[in-house]
Amino acid sequence: MRHLMSPLDFSVDELDKLLDLANDIEKNPGKYAHACEGKKLATCFYEPSTRTRLSFEAAMLNLGGSVLGFSSADSSSAAKGESVSDTIRIISCYADICAMRHPKEGAPLVASQKSLIPVINAGDGGHQHPTQTLTDLLTIRSLKGRLGDLTIGLCGDLKFGRTVHSLINALIRYPGIRFVLISPEELKIPSYIREDVLVANGIPFTEVERLEDAMPELDILYMTRVQKERFFNEEDYVRLKNYYILTKAKMELAKEDMLVLHPLPRVNEISVEVDDDPRAAYFRQAQYGVYVRMALILTLLGIEVN
Ligand code: NCD
């Protein structure tokens, strides 16, 4: 039995196969419409979510399966003090696969160790968000035609943004990747990523504070929200929340084929006037999230469709 805790749980070859499957699902949805008939997905979300939970549910429904679950810790037995280890043992009796989001780093991993069904980490605190990374990789590969030879700007909350941490981990396995890390001093990338991942693997990167300076060299600009819920005090959040705002004027500094990605939700960091720019790919990215989660569910359940 296989779980997904980190994007590195799949080899590059396995990832290629998963992304190929997602592209086939996009082209031939009818072929997969009954693939998961009789199977159930449990979504166990101890933290707010719109896209991740609903895209998992949509993915399972598109495959002909069913869904059950809870969308906040308050509405589950966590409110009574139940541990994730106990909860997953129970969920294992009710469902065939589980997607879990939790505010504590490592909670889905703990659950997976006691689980009788595959567990997918749907975001654990400020740590990892592997299915967002699968979504990001599918978006980049589908729209750019490649995952190597790219200069990627990561902008905003690089400290608490789990999507950024997972994406860096995944992209360093492709040749010719360079990062431009764009953040204020207080929200710089944690040293367990800078030193242990980037430096340790000899990946070229620069750290800058001004988005304008980075713009002209980027192939991908990955914007992120300042992660309000992970701040220790409101004052720091208020000071940093509008640090970066991507506007039409800033887009003029970018390459004509640069793509703007964002895991969403957006707050103020991308002005709505940018939405009509053909380079704005964040809504298409959310659609790719459904295809890749369909591919992931099939892969972890070991279901092949011919
Ligand atoms: C992200 C997350 O939950 O980390 N959202 C998502 O799953 N698409 C990004 C965020 O909340 O800022």
GROMACS .gro file of C-alpha atoms and ligand atoms in nm:
model
  318
    1MET     CA    1   0.000   0.000   0.000
    2ARG     CA    2   0.122   0.344  -0.094
    3HIS     CA    3   0.068   0.687   0.063
    4LEU     CA    4   0.159   1.036  -0.060
    5MET     CA    5   0.330   1.250   0.205
    6SER     CA    6   0.587   1.441  -0.001
    7PRO     CA    7   0.630   1.502  -0.375
    8LEU     CA    8   0.952   1.299  -0.348
    9ASP     CA    9   0.750   0.985  -0.273
   10PHE     CA   10   0.727   0.946  -0.652
   11SER     CA   11   1.038   0.905  -0.868
   12VAL     CA   12   1.074   1.135  -1.170
   13ASP     CA   13   0.963   0.846  -1.395
   14GLU     CA   14   0.659   0.774  -1.181
   15LEU     CA   15   0.573   1.143  -1.182
   16ASP     CA   16   0.597   1.153  -1.562
   17LYS     CA   17   0.353   0.861  -1.581
   18LEU     CA   18   0.115   1.031  -1.338
   19LEU     CA   19   0.122   1.356  -1.537
   20ASP     CA   20   0.069   1.161  -1.863
   21LEU     CA   21  -0.232   0.994  -1.706
   22ALA     CA   22  -0.366   1.336  -1.596
   23ASN     CA   23  -0.328   1.466  -1.953
   24ASP     CA   24  -0.513   1.160  -2.087
   25ILE     CA   25  -0.792   1.217  -1.834
   26GLU     CA   26  -0.818   1.578  -1.955
   27LYS     CA   27  -0.852   1.463  -2.317
   28ASN     CA   28  -1.075   1.157  -2.261
   29PRO     CA   29  -1.281   1.213  -1.945
   30GLY     CA   30  -1.548   0.963  -2.052
   31LYS     CA   31  -1.297   0.678  -2.045
   32TYR     CA   32  -1.250   0.725  -1.670
   33ALA     CA   33  -1.609   0.804  -1.568
   34HIS     CA   34  -1.672   0.465  -1.402
   35ALA     CA   35  -1.317   0.371  -1.297
   36CYS     CA   36  -1.383   0.412  -0.923
   37GLU     CA   37  -1.739   0.283  -0.904
   38GLY     CA   38  -1.797   0.132  -0.559
   39LYS     CA   39  -1.493   0.311  -0.410
   40LYS     CA   40  -1.507   0.581  -0.143
   41LEU     CA   41  -1.279   0.876  -0.073
   42ALA     CA   42  -1.274   1.026   0.278
   43THR     CA   43  -1.172   1.391   0.305
   44CYS     CA   44  -1.052   1.461   0.660
   45PHE     CA   45  -0.986   1.834   0.678
   46TYR     CA   46  -0.882   1.979   1.014
   47GLU     CA   47  -0.805   2.315   0.848
   48PRO     CA   48  -1.000   2.540   0.606
   49SER     CA   49  -0.990   2.463   0.235
   50THR     CA   50  -1.196   2.528  -0.074
   51ARG     CA   51  -0.992   2.410  -0.371
   52THR     CA   52  -0.807   2.115  -0.226
   53ARG     CA   53  -1.105   1.950  -0.057
   54LEU     CA   54  -1.356   2.019  -0.331
   55SER     CA   55  -1.115   1.927  -0.609
   56PHE     CA   56  -1.051   1.593  -0.436
   57GLU     CA   57  -1.425   1.540  -0.408
   58ALA     CA   58  -1.484   1.644  -0.770
   59ALA     CA   59  -1.200   1.414  -0.876
   60MET     CA   60  -1.356   1.111  -0.703
   61LEU     CA   61  -1.705   1.193  -0.833
   62ASN     CA   62  -1.567   1.229  -1.189
   63LEU     CA   63  -1.428   0.876  -1.150
   64GLY     CA   64  -1.770   0.741  -1.052
   65GLY     CA   65  -1.678   0.698  -0.684
   66SER     CA   66  -1.836   0.846  -0.371
   67VAL     CA   67  -1.708   1.083  -0.102
   68LEU     CA   68  -1.754   1.131   0.270
   69GLY     CA   69  -1.571   1.337   0.527
   70PHE     CA   70  -1.552   1.646   0.745
   71SER     CA   71  -1.429   1.996   0.670
   72SER     CA   72  -1.321   2.130   1.010
   73ALA     CA   73  -1.171   1.998   1.331
   74ASP     CA   74  -1.474   2.134   1.522
   75SER     CA   75  -1.711   1.906   1.335
   76SER     CA   76  -1.502   1.592   1.394
   77SER     CA   77  -1.413   1.393   1.705
   78ALA     CA   78  -1.085   1.590   1.722
   79ALA     CA   79  -1.299   1.837   1.919
   80LYS     CA   80  -1.349   1.558   2.178
   81GLY     CA   81  -0.975   1.490   2.190
   82GLU     CA   82  -0.944   1.194   1.951
   83SER     CA   83  -0.595   1.143   1.800
   84VAL     CA   84  -0.538   1.127   1.423
   85SER     CA   85  -0.410   0.772   1.470
   86ASP     CA   86  -0.743   0.659   1.615
   87THR     CA   87  -0.944   0.860   1.364
   88ILE     CA   88  -0.767   0.702   1.066
   89ARG     CA   89  -0.824   0.350   1.199
   90ILE     CA   90  -1.194   0.426   1.200
   91ILE     CA   91  -1.188   0.596   0.858
   92SER     CA   92  -1.012   0.282   0.727
   93CYS     CA   93  -1.335   0.092   0.804
   94TYR     CA   94  -1.546   0.338   0.604
   95ALA     CA   95  -1.344   0.439   0.298
   96ASP     CA   96  -1.088   0.309   0.045
   97ILE     CA   97  -0.860   0.616   0.039
   98CYS     CA   98  -0.822   0.929   0.252
   99ALA     CA   99  -0.706   1.287   0.186
  100MET     CA  100  -0.605   1.459   0.509
  101ARG     CA  101  -0.523   1.824   0.584
  102HIS     CA  102  -0.398   1.917   0.930
  103PRO     CA  103  -0.249   2.229   1.094
  104LYS     CA  104   0.026   2.018   1.260
  105GLU     CA  105   0.332   1.931   1.053
  106GLY     CA  106   0.361   1.552   1.024
  107ALA     CA  107   0.003   1.467   1.130
  108PRO     CA  108  -0.085   1.294   0.799
  109LEU     CA  109   0.240   1.094   0.826
  110VAL     CA  110   0.143   0.976   1.175
  111ALA     CA  111  -0.199   0.882   1.038
  112SER     CA  112  -0.047   0.691   0.746
  113GLN     CA  113   0.151   0.472   0.986
  114LYS     CA  114  -0.171   0.341   1.143
  115SER     CA  115  -0.385   0.341   0.832
  116LEU     CA  116  -0.521   0.041   0.643
  117ILE     CA  117  -0.595   0.259   0.337
  118PRO     CA  118  -0.376   0.498   0.132
  119VAL     CA  119  -0.343   0.842   0.295
  120ILE     CA  120  -0.273   1.156   0.094
  121ASN     CA  121  -0.120   1.459   0.266
  122ALA     CA  122  -0.348   1.745   0.158
  123GLY     CA  123  -0.135   2.002   0.344
  124ASP     CA  124   0.033   1.974   0.685
  125GLY     CA  125   0.092   2.306   0.864
  126GLY     CA  126   0.370   2.512   0.706
  127HIS     CA  127   0.548   2.195   0.590
  128GLN     CA  128   0.435   2.030   0.263
  129HIS     CA  129   0.148   2.028   0.014
  130PRO     CA  130   0.235   1.754  -0.237
  131THR     CA  131  -0.092   1.752  -0.433
  132GLN     CA  132  -0.061   2.126  -0.496
  133THR     CA  133   0.287   2.047  -0.630
  134LEU     CA  134   0.146   1.780  -0.863
  135THR     CA  135  -0.101   2.045  -0.981
  136ASP     CA  136   0.182   2.297  -1.033
  137LEU     CA  137   0.396   2.046  -1.223
  138LEU     CA  138   0.106   1.946  -1.449
  139THR     CA  139   0.027   2.312  -1.517
  140ILE     CA  140   0.388   2.400  -1.601
  141ARG     CA  141   0.443   2.089  -1.815
  142SER     CA  142   0.113   2.132  -2.002
  143LEU     CA  143   0.148   2.506  -2.068
  144LYS     CA  144   0.527   2.533  -2.109
  145GLY     CA  145   0.591   2.191  -2.258
  146ARG     CA  146   0.874   2.111  -2.016
  147LEU     CA  147   0.978   2.092  -1.651
  148GLY     CA  148   1.350   2.165  -1.700
  149ASP     CA  149   1.543   2.471  -1.819
  150LEU     CA  150   1.327   2.719  -1.634
  151THR     CA  151   1.390   3.023  -1.418
  152ILE     CA  152   1.124   3.025  -1.151
  153GLY     CA  153   1.045   3.322  -0.930
  154LEU     CA  154   0.881   3.235  -0.599
  155CYS     CA  155   0.729   3.545  -0.446
  156GLY     CA  156   0.568   3.632  -0.113
  157ASP     CA  157   0.554   3.420   0.200
  158LEU     CA  158   0.841   3.177   0.142
  159LYS     CA  159   0.871   3.107   0.513
  160PHE     CA  160   0.527   2.965   0.591
  161GLY     CA  161   0.414   2.883   0.237
  162ARG     CA  162   0.405   2.504   0.222
  163THR     CA  163   0.330   2.502  -0.151
  164VAL     CA  164   0.665   2.671  -0.214
  165HIS     CA  165   0.855   2.419  -0.001
  166SER     CA  166   0.704   2.123  -0.183
  167LEU     CA  167   0.750   2.279  -0.527
  168ILE     CA  168   1.120   2.347  -0.470
  169ASN     CA  169   1.172   1.989  -0.352
  170ALA     CA  170   1.005   1.856  -0.665
  171LEU     CA  171   1.162   2.087  -0.925
  172ILE     CA  172   1.526   2.041  -0.827
  173ARG     CA  173   1.513   1.695  -0.983
  174TYR     CA  174   1.486   1.845  -1.334
  175PRO     CA  175   1.789   1.983  -1.523
  176GLY     CA  176   1.848   2.355  -1.575
  177ILE     CA  177   1.626   2.481  -1.292
  178ARG     CA  178   1.707   2.820  -1.133
  179PHE     CA  179   1.514   2.994  -0.858
  180VAL     CA  180   1.473   3.360  -0.777
  181LEU     CA  181   1.342   3.382  -0.421
  182ILE     CA  182   1.151   3.707  -0.379
  183SER     CA  183   1.047   3.794  -0.024
  184PRO     CA  184   1.087   4.048   0.255
  185GLU     CA  185   1.355   3.966   0.513
  186GLU     CA  186   1.100   3.830   0.763
  187LEU     CA  187   0.946   3.584   0.516
  188LYS     CA  188   1.261   3.435   0.364
  189ILE     CA  189   1.280   3.067   0.279
  190PRO     CA  190   1.359   2.852   0.589
  191SER     CA  191   1.714   2.723   0.619
  192TYR     CA  192   1.594   2.359   0.595
  193ILE     CA  193   1.509   2.444   0.235
  194ARG     CA  194   1.787   2.694   0.154
  195GLU     CA  195   2.075   2.496   0.301
  196ASP     CA  196   1.952   2.136   0.302
  197VAL     CA  197   1.779   2.138  -0.036
  198LEU     CA  198   1.914   2.419  -0.256
  199VAL     CA  199   2.274   2.455  -0.138
  200ALA     CA  200   2.318   2.084  -0.068
  201ASN     CA  201   2.213   1.995  -0.424
  202GLY     CA  202   2.406   2.277  -0.593
  203ILE     CA  203   2.089   2.441  -0.732
  204PRO     CA  204   2.145   2.799  -0.854
  205PHE     CA  205   1.930   3.057  -0.674
  206THR     CA  206   1.927   3.424  -0.580
  207GLU     CA  207   1.734   3.601  -0.304
  208VAL     CA  208   1.591   3.945  -0.380
  209GLU     CA  209   1.343   4.177  -0.220
  210ARG     CA  210   1.203   4.373  -0.516
  211LEU     CA  211   0.968   4.191  -0.754
  212GLU     CA  212   1.043   4.446  -1.029
  213ASP     CA  213   1.412   4.349  -1.028
  214ALA     CA  214   1.337   3.982  -1.081
  215MET     CA  215   1.055   4.012  -1.335
  216PRO     CA  216   1.247   4.032  -1.669
  217GLU     CA  217   1.435   3.703  -1.628
  218LEU     CA  218   1.148   3.480  -1.513
  219ASP     CA  219   0.982   3.199  -1.710
  220ILE     CA  220   0.739   3.132  -1.424
  221LEU     CA  221   0.626   3.368  -1.148
  222TYR     CA  222   0.474   3.174  -0.858
  223MET     CA  223   0.288   3.419  -0.633
  224THR     CA  224   0.181   3.325  -0.280
  225ARG     CA  225  -0.047   3.461  -0.011
  226VAL     CA  226   0.099   3.583   0.319
  227GLN     CA  227  -0.007   3.296   0.547
  228LYS     CA  228  -0.205   3.489   0.808
  229GLU     CA  229  -0.296   3.180   1.012
  230ARG     CA  230   0.070   3.095   1.082
  231PHE     CA  231   0.170   3.435   1.223
  232PHE     CA  232   0.228   3.475   1.593
  233ASN     CA  233   0.102   3.832   1.602
  234GLU     CA  234  -0.147   4.035   1.402
  235GLU     CA  235   0.085   4.339   1.382
  236ASP     CA  236   0.348   4.155   1.176
  237TYR     CA  237   0.082   4.019   0.943
  238VAL     CA  238  -0.072   4.363   0.885
  239ARG     CA  239   0.273   4.509   0.811
  240LEU     CA  240   0.360   4.237   0.557
  241LYS     CA  241   0.028   4.142   0.398
  242ASN     CA  242   0.043   4.391   0.109
  243TYR     CA  243   0.419   4.376   0.056
  244TYR     CA  244   0.378   4.248  -0.301
  245ILE     CA  245   0.099   4.335  -0.539
  246LEU     CA  246   0.133   4.214  -0.896
  247THR     CA  247  -0.016   4.478  -1.126
  248LYS     CA  248  -0.052   4.531  -1.500
  249ALA     CA  249   0.239   4.776  -1.488
  250LYS     CA  250   0.468   4.512  -1.333
  251MET     CA  251   0.355   4.255  -1.591
  252GLU     CA  252   0.496   4.486  -1.859
  253LEU     CA  253   0.844   4.407  -1.726
  254ALA     CA  254   0.798   4.033  -1.784
  255LYS     CA  255   0.870   3.806  -2.080
  256GLU     CA  256   0.586   3.764  -2.325
  257ASP     CA  257   0.556   3.395  -2.244
  258MET     CA  258   0.609   3.412  -1.868
  259LEU     CA  259   0.336   3.232  -1.675
  260VAL     CA  260   0.185   3.357  -1.349
  261LEU     CA  261   0.088   3.076  -1.112
  262HIS     CA  262  -0.072   3.099  -0.768
  263PRO     CA  263  -0.202   2.808  -0.557
  264LEU     CA  264  -0.495   3.034  -0.452
  265PRO     CA  265  -0.671   3.169  -0.253
  266ARG     CA  266  -0.553   3.513  -0.357
  267VAL     CA  267  -0.595   3.802  -0.118
  268ASN     CA  268  -0.434   4.123  -0.254
  269GLU     CA  269  -0.111   3.992  -0.401
  270ILE     CA  270  -0.242   3.978  -0.759
  271SER     CA  271  -0.451   4.270  -0.872
  272VAL     CA  272  -0.770   4.153  -1.050
  273GLU     CA  273  -0.666   4.359  -1.354
  274VAL     CA  274  -0.400   4.092  -1.421
  275ASP     CA  275  -0.665   3.815  -1.457
  276ASP     CA  276  -0.728   3.901  -1.824
  277ASP     CA  277  -0.360   3.883  -1.917
  278PRO     CA  278  -0.305   3.565  -2.124
  279ARG     CA  279  -0.003   3.489  -1.905
  280ALA     CA  280  -0.223   3.461  -1.592
  281ALA     CA  281  -0.254   3.083  -1.551
  282TYR     CA  282  -0.387   3.051  -1.194
  283PHE     CA  283  -0.746   2.965  -1.282
  284ARG     CA  284  -0.634   2.709  -1.541
  285GLN     CA  285  -0.402   2.574  -1.269
  286ALA     CA  286  -0.705   2.502  -1.044
  287GLN     CA  287  -0.863   2.301  -1.329
  288TYR     CA  288  -0.542   2.097  -1.371
  289GLY     CA  289  -0.570   2.020  -0.998
  290VAL     CA  290  -0.878   1.807  -1.063
  291TYR     CA  291  -0.713   1.602  -1.341
  292VAL     CA  292  -0.401   1.536  -1.139
  293ARG     CA  293  -0.600   1.432  -0.830
  294MET     CA  294  -0.801   1.192  -1.048
  295ALA     CA  295  -0.471   1.046  -1.171
  296LEU     CA  296  -0.342   1.023  -0.814
  297ILE     CA  297  -0.651   0.844  -0.681
  298LEU     CA  298  -0.631   0.588  -0.964
  299THR     CA  299  -0.258   0.537  -0.906
  300LEU     CA  300  -0.282   0.489  -0.529
  301LEU     CA  301  -0.581   0.255  -0.563
  302GLY     CA  302  -0.391   0.058  -0.828
  303ILE     CA  303  -0.672   0.096  -1.082
  304GLU     CA  304  -0.572   0.076  -1.449
  305VAL     CA  305  -0.804   0.197  -1.725
  306ASN     CA  306  -0.741   0.070  -2.077
  307NCD     C1  307  -0.263   2.666  -0.041
  307NCD     C2  308  -0.248   2.596   0.094
  307NCD     O1  309  -0.347   2.553   0.152
  307NCD     O2  310  -0.134   2.587   0.137
  307NCD     N1  311  -0.395   2.659  -0.089
  307NCD     C3  312  -0.431   2.552  -0.167
  307NCD     O3  313  -0.435   2.440  -0.124
  307NCD     N2  314  -0.454   2.576  -0.297
  307NCD     C4  315  -0.212   2.804  -0.043
  307NCD     C5  316  -0.266   2.902   0.057
  307NCD     O4  317  -0.353   2.873   0.138
  307NCD     O5  318  -0.218   3.016   0.052
   0.00000   0.00000   0.00000
